[in-house]
Amino acid sequence: MSDTKHFRVSLKRSGIGRPENHKRVLKGLGLTRFGKTVSLKDTPAIRGMLKKVVHNGRITRTSDQV
């Protein structure tokens, strides 16, 4: 197992009615459907994307890829 940090992100609110740039960020993160969960590496770019749409989902930090 690697000691790389990851985020486990679940989409809990739809992107409907949100600004277009928020919708593009959700798509870029791989969150295309309500309830979908993805595992993402902890990088500055991903952190910036999550900061923009944190109100739409649930974010959990993990120590390894799930």
Short mmCIF file of C-alpha atoms in Angstrom, two decimals, residues 7-59:
data_model
loop_
_atom_site.label_atom_id
_atom_site.label_comp_id
_atom_site.label_asym_id
_atom_site.label_seq_id
_atom_site.Cartn_x
_atom_site.Cartn_y
_atom_site.Cartn_z
CA PHE A 7 -10.08 12.23 -1.11
CA ARG A 8 -13.27 10.21 -1.30
CA VAL A 9 -15.94 12.53 -2.72
CA SER A 10 -19.68 11.87 -3.03
CA LEU A 11 -22.11 14.12 -4.91
CA LYS A 12 -25.01 14.93 -2.56
CA ARG A 13 -26.56 17.87 -4.42
CA SER A 14 -27.21 18.17 -8.12
CA GLY A 15 -25.45 20.68 -10.34
CA ILE A 16 -28.80 21.83 -11.72
CA GLY A 17 -29.30 25.54 -11.15
CA ARG A 18 -25.60 26.08 -10.43
CA PRO A 19 -23.30 28.32 -12.49
CA GLU A 20 -21.82 26.73 -15.61
CA ASN A 21 -18.28 26.80 -14.18
CA HIS A 22 -19.45 24.74 -11.16
CA LYS A 23 -21.01 22.18 -13.51
CA ARG A 24 -17.73 21.91 -15.43
CA VAL A 25 -15.79 21.39 -12.19
CA LEU A 26 -18.16 18.60 -11.11
CA LYS A 27 -17.74 16.91 -14.49
CA GLY A 28 -13.95 17.31 -14.27
CA LEU A 29 -13.96 15.61 -10.88
CA GLY A 30 -15.95 12.70 -12.35
CA LEU A 31 -19.09 13.53 -10.38
CA THR A 32 -21.62 13.16 -13.16
CA ARG A 33 -24.61 11.74 -11.25
CA PHE A 34 -26.27 12.32 -7.91
CA GLY A 35 -24.93 9.87 -5.31
CA LYS A 36 -21.80 8.96 -7.29
CA THR A 37 -18.59 8.50 -5.28
CA VAL A 38 -15.05 8.88 -6.65
CA SER A 39 -11.56 8.63 -5.17
CA LEU A 40 -9.18 11.44 -6.12
CA LYS A 41 -5.49 12.08 -5.39
CA ASP A 42 -4.70 14.91 -2.99
CA THR A 43 -3.11 17.51 -5.30
CA PRO A 44 -3.30 21.32 -5.28
CA ALA A 45 -5.43 21.27 -8.45
CA ILE A 46 -7.95 18.82 -6.97
CA ARG A 47 -8.07 20.79 -3.70
CA GLY A 48 -8.92 23.94 -5.67
CA MET A 49 -11.67 22.16 -7.57
CA LEU A 50 -13.13 20.72 -4.35
CA LYS A 51 -13.07 24.13 -2.69
CA LYS A 52 -15.23 25.50 -5.51
CA VAL A 53 -17.98 22.85 -5.16
CA VAL A 54 -17.64 21.70 -1.53
CA HIS A 55 -21.28 22.67 -0.84
CA ASN A 56 -22.50 20.06 -3.38
CA GLY A 57 -20.94 17.00 -1.81
CA ARG A 58 -19.38 15.09 1.03
CA ILE A 59 -15.58 14.93 1.21
#
